[in-house]
Coordinates of C-alpha atoms in Angstrom, one line a residue:
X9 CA 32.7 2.5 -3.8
X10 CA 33.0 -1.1 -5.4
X11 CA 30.5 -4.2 -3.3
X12 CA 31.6 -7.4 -4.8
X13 CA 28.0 -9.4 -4.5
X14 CA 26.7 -13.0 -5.9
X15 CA 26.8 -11.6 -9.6
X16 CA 29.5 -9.7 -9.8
X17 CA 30.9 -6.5 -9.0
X18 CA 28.9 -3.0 -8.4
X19 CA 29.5 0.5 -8.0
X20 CA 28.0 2.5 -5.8
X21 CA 28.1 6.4 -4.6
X22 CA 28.1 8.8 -1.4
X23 CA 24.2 10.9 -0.9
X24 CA 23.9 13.7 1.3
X25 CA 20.7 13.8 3.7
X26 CA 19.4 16.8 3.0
X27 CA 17.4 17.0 6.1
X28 CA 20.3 16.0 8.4
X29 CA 24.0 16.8 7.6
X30 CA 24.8 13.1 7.4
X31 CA 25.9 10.8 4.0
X32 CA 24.5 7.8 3.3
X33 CA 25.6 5.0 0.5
X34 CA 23.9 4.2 -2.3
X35 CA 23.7 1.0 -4.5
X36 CA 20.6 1.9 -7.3
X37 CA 19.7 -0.4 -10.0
X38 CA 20.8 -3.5 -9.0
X39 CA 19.4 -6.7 -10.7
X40 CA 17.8 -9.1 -9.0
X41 CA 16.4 -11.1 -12.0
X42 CA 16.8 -11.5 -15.8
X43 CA 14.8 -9.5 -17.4
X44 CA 11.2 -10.8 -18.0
X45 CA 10.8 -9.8 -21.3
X46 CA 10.5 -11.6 -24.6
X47 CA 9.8 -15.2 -24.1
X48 CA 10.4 -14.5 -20.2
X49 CA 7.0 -12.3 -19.8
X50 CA 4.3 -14.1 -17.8
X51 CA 7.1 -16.1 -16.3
X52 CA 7.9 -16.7 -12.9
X53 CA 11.6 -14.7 -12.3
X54 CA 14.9 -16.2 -13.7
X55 CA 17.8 -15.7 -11.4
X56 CA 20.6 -13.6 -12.9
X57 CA 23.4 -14.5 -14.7
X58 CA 27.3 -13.6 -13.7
X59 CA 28.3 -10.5 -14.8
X60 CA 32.2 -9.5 -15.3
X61 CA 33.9 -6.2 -15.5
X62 CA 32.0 -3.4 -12.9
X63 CA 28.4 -2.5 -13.0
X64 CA 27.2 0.9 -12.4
X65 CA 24.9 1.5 -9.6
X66 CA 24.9 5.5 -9.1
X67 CA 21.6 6.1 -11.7
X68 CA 18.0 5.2 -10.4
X69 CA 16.2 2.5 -12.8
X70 CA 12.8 2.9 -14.9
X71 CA 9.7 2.0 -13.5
X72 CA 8.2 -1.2 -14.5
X73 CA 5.4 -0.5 -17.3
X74 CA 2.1 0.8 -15.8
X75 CA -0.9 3.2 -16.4
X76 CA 0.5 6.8 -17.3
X77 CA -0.2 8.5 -14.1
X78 CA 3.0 9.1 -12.6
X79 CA 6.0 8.6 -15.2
X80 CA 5.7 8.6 -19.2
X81 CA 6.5 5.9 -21.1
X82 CA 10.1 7.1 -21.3
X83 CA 9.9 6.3 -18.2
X84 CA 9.2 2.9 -17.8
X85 CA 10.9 -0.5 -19.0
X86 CA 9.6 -4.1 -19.2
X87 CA 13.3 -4.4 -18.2
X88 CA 12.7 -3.2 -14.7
X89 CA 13.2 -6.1 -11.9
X90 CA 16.1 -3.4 -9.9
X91 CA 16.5 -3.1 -6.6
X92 CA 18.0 -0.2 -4.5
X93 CA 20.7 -0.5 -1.2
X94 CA 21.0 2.8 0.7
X95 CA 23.3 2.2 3.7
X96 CA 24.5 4.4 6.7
X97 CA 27.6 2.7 6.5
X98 CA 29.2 -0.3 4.6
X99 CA 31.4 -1.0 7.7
X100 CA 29.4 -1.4 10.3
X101 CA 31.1 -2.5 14.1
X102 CA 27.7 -4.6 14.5
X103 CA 25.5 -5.5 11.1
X104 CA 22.4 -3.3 10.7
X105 CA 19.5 -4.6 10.8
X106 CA 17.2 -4.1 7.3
X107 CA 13.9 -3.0 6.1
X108 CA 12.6 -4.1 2.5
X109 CA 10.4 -1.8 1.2
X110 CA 7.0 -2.8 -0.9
X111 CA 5.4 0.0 -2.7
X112 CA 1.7 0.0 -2.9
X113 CA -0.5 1.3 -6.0
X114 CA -3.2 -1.1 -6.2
X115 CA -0.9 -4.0 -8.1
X116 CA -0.7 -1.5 -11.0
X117 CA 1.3 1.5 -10.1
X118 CA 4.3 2.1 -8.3
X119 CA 7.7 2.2 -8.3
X120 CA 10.9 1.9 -5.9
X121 CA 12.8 4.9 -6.5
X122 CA 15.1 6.7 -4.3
X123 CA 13.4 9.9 -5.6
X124 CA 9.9 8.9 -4.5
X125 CA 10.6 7.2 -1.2
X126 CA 14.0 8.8 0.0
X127 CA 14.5 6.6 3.1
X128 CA 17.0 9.3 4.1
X129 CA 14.9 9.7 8.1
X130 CA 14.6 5.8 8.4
X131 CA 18.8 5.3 7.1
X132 CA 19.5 8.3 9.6
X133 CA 18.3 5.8 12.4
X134 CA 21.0 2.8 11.2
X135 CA 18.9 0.8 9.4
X136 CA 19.7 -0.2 5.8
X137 CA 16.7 0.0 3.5
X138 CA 16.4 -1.7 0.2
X139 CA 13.4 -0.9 -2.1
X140 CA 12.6 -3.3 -5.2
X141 CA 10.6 -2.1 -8.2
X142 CA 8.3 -5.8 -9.0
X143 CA 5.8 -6.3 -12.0
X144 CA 2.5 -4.7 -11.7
X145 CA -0.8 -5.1 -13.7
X146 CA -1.2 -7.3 -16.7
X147 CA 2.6 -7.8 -16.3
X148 CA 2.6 -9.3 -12.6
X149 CA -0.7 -10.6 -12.2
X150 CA -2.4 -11.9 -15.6
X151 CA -3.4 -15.7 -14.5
X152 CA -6.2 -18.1 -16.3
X153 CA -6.1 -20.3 -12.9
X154 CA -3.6 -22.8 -14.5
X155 CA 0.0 -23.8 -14.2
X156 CA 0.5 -21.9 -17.6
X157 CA -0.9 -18.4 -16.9
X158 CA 0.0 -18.9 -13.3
X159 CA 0.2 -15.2 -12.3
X160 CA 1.2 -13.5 -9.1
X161 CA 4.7 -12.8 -11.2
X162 CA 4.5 -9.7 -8.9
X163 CA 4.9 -11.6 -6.0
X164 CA 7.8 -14.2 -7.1
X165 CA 9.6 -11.1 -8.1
X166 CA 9.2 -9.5 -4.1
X167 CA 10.5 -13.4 -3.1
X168 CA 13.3 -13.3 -5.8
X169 CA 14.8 -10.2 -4.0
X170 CA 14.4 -11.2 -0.8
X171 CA 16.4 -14.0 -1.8
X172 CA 18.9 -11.9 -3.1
X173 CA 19.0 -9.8 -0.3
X174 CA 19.5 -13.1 1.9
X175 CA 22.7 -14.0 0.4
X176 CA 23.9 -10.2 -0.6
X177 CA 22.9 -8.1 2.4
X178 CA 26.2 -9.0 4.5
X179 CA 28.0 -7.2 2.0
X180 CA 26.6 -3.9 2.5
X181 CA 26.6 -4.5 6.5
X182 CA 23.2 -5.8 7.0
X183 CA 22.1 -8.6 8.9
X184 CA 20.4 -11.2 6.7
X185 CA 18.7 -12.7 9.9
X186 CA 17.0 -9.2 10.5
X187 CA 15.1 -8.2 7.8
X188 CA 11.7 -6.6 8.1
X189 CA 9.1 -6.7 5.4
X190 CA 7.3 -3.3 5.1
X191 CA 4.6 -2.0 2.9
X192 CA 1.5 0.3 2.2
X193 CA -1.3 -0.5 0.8
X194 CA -1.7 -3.2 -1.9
X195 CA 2.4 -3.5 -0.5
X196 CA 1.1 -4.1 2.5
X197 CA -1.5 -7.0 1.3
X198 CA 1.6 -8.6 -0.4
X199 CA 3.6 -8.2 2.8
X200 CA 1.0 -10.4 4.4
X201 CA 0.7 -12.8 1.2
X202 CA 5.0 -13.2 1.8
X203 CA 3.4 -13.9 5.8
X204 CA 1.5 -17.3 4.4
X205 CA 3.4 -18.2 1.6
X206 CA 5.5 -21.4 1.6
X207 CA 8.2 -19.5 -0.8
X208 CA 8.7 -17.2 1.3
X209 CA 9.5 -19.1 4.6
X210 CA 12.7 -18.1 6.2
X211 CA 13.3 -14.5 4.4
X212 CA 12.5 -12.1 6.7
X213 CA 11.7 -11.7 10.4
X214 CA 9.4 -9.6 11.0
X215 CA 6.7 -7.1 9.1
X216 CA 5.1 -3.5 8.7
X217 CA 2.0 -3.9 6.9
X218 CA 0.5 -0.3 6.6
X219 CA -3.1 0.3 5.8
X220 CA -3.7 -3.3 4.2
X221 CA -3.5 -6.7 4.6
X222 CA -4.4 -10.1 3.1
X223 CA -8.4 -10.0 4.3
X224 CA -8.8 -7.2 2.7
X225 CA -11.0 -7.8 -0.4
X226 CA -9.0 -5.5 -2.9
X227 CA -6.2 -7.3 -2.2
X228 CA -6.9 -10.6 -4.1
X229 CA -8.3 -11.6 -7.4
X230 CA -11.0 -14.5 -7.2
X231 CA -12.2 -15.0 -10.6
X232 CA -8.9 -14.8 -12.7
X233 CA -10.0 -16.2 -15.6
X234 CA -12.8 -13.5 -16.4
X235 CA -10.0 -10.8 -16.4
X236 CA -7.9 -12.7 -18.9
X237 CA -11.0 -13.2 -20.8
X238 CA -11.6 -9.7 -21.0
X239 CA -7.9 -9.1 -22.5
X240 CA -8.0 -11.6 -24.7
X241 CA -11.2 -9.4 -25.8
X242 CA -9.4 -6.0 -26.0
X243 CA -6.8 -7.6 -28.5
X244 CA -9.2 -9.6 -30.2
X245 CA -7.6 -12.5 -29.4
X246 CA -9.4 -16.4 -30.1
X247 CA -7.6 -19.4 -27.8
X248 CA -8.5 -22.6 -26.8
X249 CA -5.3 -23.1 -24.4
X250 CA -3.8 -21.0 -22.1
X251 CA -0.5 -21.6 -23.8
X252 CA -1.9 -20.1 -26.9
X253 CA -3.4 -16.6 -24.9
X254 CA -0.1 -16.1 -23.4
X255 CA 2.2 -17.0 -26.8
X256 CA -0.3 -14.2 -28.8
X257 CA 0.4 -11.6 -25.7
X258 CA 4.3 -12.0 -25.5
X259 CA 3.8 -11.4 -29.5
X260 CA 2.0 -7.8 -28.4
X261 CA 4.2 -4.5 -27.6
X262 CA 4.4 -3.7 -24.1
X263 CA 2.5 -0.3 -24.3
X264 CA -0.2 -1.9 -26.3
X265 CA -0.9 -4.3 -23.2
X266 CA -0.5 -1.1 -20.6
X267 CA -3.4 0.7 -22.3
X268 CA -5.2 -3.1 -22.4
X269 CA -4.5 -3.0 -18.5
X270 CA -5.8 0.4 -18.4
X271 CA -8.8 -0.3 -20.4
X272 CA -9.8 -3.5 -18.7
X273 CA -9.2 -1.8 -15.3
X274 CA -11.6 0.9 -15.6
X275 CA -14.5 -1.5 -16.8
X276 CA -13.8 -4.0 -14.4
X277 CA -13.0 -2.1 -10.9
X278 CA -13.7 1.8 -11.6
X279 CA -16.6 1.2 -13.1
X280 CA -18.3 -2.2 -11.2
X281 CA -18.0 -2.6 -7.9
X282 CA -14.0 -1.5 -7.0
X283 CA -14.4 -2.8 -2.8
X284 CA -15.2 -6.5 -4.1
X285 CA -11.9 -7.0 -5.8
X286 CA -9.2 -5.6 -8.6
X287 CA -8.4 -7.1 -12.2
X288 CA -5.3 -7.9 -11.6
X289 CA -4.3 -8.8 -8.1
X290 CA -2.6 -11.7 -6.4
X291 CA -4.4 -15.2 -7.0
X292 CA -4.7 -18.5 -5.5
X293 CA -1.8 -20.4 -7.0
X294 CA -0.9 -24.0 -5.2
X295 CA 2.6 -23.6 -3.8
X296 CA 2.8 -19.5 -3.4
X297 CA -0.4 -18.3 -2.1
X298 CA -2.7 -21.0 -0.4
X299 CA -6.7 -20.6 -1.3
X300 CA -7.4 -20.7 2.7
X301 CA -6.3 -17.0 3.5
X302 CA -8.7 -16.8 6.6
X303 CA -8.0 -20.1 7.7
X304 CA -4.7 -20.1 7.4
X305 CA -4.2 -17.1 9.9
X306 CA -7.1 -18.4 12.1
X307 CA -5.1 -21.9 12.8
X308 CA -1.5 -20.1 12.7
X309 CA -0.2 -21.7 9.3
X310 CA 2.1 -18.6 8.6
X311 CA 5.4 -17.5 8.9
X312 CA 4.9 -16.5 12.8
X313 CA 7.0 -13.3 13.1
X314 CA 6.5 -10.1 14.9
X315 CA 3.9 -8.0 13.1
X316 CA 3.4 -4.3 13.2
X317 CA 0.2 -2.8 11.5
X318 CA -2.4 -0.5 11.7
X319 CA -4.6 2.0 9.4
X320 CA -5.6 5.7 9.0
X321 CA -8.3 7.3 10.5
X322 CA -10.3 8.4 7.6
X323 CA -9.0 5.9 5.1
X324 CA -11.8 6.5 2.6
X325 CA -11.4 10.4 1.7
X326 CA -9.6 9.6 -1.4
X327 CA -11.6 6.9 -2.6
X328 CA -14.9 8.7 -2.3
X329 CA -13.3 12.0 -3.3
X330 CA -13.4 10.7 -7.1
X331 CA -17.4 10.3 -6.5
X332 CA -17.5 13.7 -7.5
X333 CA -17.0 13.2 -11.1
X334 CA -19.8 10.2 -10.6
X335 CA -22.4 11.7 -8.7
X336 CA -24.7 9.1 -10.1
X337 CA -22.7 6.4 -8.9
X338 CA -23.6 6.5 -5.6
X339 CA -27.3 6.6 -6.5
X340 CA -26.7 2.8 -7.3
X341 CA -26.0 2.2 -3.4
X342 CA -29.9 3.7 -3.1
X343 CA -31.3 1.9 -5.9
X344 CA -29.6 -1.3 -5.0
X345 CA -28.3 -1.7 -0.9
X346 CA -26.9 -5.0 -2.0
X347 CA -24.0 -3.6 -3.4
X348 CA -22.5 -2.9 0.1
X349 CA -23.0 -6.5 1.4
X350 CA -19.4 -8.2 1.0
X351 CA -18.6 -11.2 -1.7
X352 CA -17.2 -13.0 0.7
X353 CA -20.3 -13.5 2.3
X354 CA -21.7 -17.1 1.6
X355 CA -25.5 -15.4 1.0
X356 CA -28.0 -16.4 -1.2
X357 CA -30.2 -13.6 -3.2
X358 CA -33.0 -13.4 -0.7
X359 CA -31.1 -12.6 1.7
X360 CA -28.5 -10.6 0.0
X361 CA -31.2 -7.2 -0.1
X362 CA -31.6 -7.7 3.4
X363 CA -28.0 -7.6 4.5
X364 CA -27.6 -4.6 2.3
X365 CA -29.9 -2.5 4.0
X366 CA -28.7 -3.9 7.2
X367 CA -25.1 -2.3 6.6
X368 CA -27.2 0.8 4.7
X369 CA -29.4 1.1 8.1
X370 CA -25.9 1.3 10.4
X371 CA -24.0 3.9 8.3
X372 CA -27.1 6.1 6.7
X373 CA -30.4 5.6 8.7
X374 CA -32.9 6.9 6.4
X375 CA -30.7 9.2 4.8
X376 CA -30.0 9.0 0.6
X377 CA -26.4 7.4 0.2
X378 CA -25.8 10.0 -2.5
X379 CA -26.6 12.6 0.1
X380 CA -24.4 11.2 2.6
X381 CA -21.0 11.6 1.1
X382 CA -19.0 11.9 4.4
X383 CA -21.3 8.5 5.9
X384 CA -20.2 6.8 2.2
X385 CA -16.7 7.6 3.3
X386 CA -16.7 6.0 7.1
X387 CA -18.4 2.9 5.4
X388 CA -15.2 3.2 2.8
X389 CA -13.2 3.3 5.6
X390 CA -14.4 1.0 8.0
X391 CA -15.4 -1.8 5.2
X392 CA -12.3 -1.9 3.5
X393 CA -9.1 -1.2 6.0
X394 CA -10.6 -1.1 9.6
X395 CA -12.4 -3.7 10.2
X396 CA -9.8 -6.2 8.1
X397 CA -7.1 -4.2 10.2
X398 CA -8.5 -5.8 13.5
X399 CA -9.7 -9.0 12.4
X400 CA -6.4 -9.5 10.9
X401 CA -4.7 -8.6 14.0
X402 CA -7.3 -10.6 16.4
X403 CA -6.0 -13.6 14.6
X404 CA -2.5 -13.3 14.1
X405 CA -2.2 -12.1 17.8
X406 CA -3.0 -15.9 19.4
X407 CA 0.8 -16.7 17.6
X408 CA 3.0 -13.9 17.4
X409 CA 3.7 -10.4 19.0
X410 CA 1.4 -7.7 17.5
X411 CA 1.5 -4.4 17.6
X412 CA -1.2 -2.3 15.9
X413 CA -1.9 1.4 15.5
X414 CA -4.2 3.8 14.2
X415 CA -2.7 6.9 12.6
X416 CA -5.0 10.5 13.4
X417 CA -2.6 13.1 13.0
X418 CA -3.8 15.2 10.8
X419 CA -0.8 17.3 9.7
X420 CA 0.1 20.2 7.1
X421 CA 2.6 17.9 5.5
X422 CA 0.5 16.0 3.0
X423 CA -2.3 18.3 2.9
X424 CA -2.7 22.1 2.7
X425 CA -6.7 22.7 3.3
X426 CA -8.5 19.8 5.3
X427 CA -11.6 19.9 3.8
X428 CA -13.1 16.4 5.8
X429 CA -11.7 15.6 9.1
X430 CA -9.0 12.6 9.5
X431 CA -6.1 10.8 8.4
X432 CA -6.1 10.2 4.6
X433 CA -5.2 6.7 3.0
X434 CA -1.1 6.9 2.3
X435 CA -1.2 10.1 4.7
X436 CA 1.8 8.4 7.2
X437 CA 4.2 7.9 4.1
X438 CA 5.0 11.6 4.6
X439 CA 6.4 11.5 7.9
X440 CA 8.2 7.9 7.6
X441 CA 9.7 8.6 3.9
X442 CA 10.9 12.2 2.3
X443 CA 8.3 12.2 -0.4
X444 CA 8.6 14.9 -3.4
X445 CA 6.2 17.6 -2.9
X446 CA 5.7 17.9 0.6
X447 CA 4.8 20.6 2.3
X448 CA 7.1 22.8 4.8
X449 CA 6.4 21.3 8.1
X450 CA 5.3 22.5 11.3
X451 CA 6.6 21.7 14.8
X452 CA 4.2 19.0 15.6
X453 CA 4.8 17.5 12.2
X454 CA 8.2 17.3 12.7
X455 CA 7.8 15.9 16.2
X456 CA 5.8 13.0 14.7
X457 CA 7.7 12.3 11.9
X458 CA 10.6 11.5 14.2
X459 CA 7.7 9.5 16.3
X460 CA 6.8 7.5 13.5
X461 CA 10.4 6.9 12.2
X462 CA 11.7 6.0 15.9
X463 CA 8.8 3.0 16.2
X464 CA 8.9 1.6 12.8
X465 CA 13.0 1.6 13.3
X466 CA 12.9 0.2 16.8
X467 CA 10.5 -2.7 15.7
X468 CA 13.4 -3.4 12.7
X469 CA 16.1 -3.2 15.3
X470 CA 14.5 -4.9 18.0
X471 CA 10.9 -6.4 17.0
X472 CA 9.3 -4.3 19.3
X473 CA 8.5 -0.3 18.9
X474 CA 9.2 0.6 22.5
X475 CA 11.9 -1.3 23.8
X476 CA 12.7 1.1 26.7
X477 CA 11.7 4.3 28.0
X478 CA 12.2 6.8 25.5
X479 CA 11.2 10.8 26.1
X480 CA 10.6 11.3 22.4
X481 CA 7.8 8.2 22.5
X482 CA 6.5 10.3 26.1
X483 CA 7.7 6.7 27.9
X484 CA 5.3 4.7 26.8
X485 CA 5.2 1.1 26.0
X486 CA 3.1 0.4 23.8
X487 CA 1.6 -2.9 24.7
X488 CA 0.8 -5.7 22.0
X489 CA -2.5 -7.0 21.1
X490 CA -4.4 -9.8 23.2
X491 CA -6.8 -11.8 21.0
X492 CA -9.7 -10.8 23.3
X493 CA -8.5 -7.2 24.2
X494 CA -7.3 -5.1 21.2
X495 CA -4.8 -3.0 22.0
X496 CA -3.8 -0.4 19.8
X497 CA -1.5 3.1 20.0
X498 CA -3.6 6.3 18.8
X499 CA -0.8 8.6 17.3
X500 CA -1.5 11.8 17.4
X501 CA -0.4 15.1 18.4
X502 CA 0.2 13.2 21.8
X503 CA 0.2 9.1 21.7
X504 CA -2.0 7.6 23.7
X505 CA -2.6 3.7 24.7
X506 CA -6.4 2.4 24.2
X507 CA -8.2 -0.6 23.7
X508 CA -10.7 -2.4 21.2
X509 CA -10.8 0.7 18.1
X510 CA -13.7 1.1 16.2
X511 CA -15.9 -0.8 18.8
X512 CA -19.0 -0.2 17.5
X513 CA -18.7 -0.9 14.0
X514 CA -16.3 -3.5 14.9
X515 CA -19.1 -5.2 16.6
X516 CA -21.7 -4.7 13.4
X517 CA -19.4 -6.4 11.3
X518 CA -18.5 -9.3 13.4
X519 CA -22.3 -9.8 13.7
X520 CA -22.9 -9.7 10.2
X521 CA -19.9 -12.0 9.8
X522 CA -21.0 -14.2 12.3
X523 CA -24.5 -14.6 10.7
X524 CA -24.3 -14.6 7.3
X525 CA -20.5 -15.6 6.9

């Protein structure tokens, strides 16, 4: 199983589905860069050199370095820009169209495997999917603001193998003029960064952005600066320059600056305010991500394909779930309403308490917020994916098809005992990918996960979810959004068509935003 690509020759092998009695091809471990280490951390991606002789591509590659939560540091490699080709078939009568997979993990977990999202039910439906470990945390998106420290490495990796994909894809049988950009979570805020950014332009024709986008205030980093301060403070660094912070940290082992992430992560989001923005996130850099996010959607200056997106219907349960080792923390919310009102709200202090117990007034009356945990988690919900979710899509909509979704199934798959009602953040991931762990499915779970895998396929194939009538999708079409009418396709047990979700907190919001904004 030999693919001769740009670089040189590969070597592939045959998987078997083990859902479905079907083999798929596999190409893992790919480069798509040189490796960033050395004098190449905090660099934007090299393109990689020639290789001769065969390269093996049957083993799955290391994760790039992050917190230890999921893989040891065996595990992990600064050497890590890989990316992985699974294909139905690498002869193909017509060529396949693609989906490129972006992992979420708030920009500083995560990785591509095959292992961890087995594509196995979205390759069963001929696509070809490729999924791309990038740089995450200190490694991806350290930036003083400057040319030097210019960050969003994390990013220009994503756009490095698209590129690649562009000129390789053909190869495998893909069609290099339909790809689909897909991704949850923070992956899904750097789908819609890829949307706006100039770098991007011409890579990809269409996107899934699950739970996340670029409005969301998580997903961007407005005061660089302060977070590169704080590292130079963990390593007891002194600089005058940028040039000399980031010559003393390419001096410092990598797993020295993961626990200097880890540490300045915790003080910064865990333990501050987390809604209002991460350490290390993507950043306004001239050239790659534009400073006028709102803007640029709101007057069309983005790359204006077909868009598929949509959120969870209790987004928050996780989130808030950890306020149970902090019971205290949500006492601050009592003490002080102002932490729920928004930074991206132009306000001075005066009005900054009343705005805060405007938003504490809608979710908890006269109720404690610390008493309230299930009101805490709506406002989690709403605040930081819902109401983004439809703004985004009420803007996006006046230039290019849009077809949104909320997700309430709430299957035995992901969770065993539902202790709070709805849809989980990263809940849909179970039914679109085979994820480790799962557990044994029901009927109706299976029935949706073929749902799920049929719409987000059809929109790759054909830049719409429901093409033509289809018994599994009940014959619906599911129509796309108007920017004065919101439509949106509730999947649940059933699917059902609606309009304007969310209405009345929708309408709070937009007030507020109106007003104060």
């Amino acid at each position: 199983l030999i693919v001769e690509t740009t670089n040189g020759k590969i070597k592939g092998s045959k998987m078997k589905m083990s859902d479905i009695d079907k083999e798929f091809y596999a190409f893992q471990s790919i480069p798509y860069a040189e490796p960033p280490i050395g004098k190449l951390r905090f660099q934007n991606p090299q393109s990689k050199s020639n290789w001769t002789g065969v390269l093996d591509a049957t083993s799955p590659p290391k994760a790039c370095y992050q917190p230890i939560i999921y893989f040891t540091f065996s595990e992990m490699s600064e050497d890590c820009l890989f990316l992985n080709v699974l294909t139905p078939t690498l002869t193909p009568s017509t060529l396949l169209p693609v989906i490129f997979w972006i992992y979420g993990g708030f920009f500083i977990y995560g990785d591509g495997k095959i292992e961890d999202y087995d594509p196995e039910f979205l390759v069963d439906e001929d696509v070809i999917m490729i999924t791309i470990n990038y740089r995450l945390g200190i490694f991806g998106y350290l930036s003083t603001g400057d040319h030097t420290l210019s960050g969003n490495y994390g990013i220009k990796d994503q756009i490095m193998a698209l590129k690649w994909v562009q000129e390789n894809i053909v190869k495998f049988g893909g069609d290099p003029r339909r790809i689909t950009i897909m991704g949850q979570s923070a992956g899904a805020a750097n789908v819609a960064l890829l949307l706006q950014s100039p770098m991007a332009q011409g890579l990809f024709s269409a996107a899934i952005m699950d739970s996340g986008n670029s409005l969301n205030l998580w997903s961007r980093n407005e005061d660089p600066d302060k977070f590169a301060k704080s590292i130079a403070n963990f390593f007891k660094i002194a600089y005058n320059t940028s040039h000399q912070l980031k010559t003393k940290l390419q001096e410092i082992n990598s797993i020295q600056l993961v626990l200097g992430t880890t540490f300045v992560y915790l003080e910064n989001a865990a333990l501050s305010n987390p809604v209002n923005g991460l350490p290390f996130a993507p950043t306004v850099e001239p050239g790659v991500i534009d400073k006028m996010n709102y803007e640029n959607l709101k007057s069309g200056k983005f790359n204006k394909v077909p868009v598929l997106t949509g959120f969870n219907s209790n987004e928050g349960i996780a989130f808030v779930d950890v306020f149970d080792y902090f019971p205290a923390y949500l006492m601050l919310y009592d003490i002080s309403p102002s932490r729920f009102v928004p930074t991206d709200l132009n306000i001075n202090k005066t009005l900054l308490h009343k705005v805060g117990k405007m938003i504490k007034q809608f979710y908890f009356g006269s109720k404690s917020v610390a008493a309230s945990k299930e009101k805490f988690t709506e406002f989690v919900t709403d605040h930081e994916f819902v109401i983004p979710a439809i703004e985004f899509v009420r803007l996006v909509s006046n230039y290019t098809d849009t077809y949104f979704y909320e997700f309430s199934y709430e299957g035995q798959i992901p969770v065993e005992n539902r202790e709070v009602p709805g849809v989980d953040h990263g809940e849909e991931l179970y039914y679109i990918f085979k994820i480790p762990n799962s557990r044994p499915a029901s009927d109706d779970d299976l029935i949706t996960r073929k749902r799920l895998v049929r719409l987000w396929t059809n929109f790759a194939k054909y830049h719409n979810p429901t093409p033509d009538a289809d018994p599994l999708l009940q014959n619906i079409t599911w129509k796309s959004v108007e920017p004065t009418r919101i439509n949106y396709l509730n999947i649940n047990k059933t699917l059902h068509l609606h309009k304007n979700p969310h209405e009345k907190s929708d309408k709070f919001w937009k007030n507020i935003y109106d007003t104060y904004g």
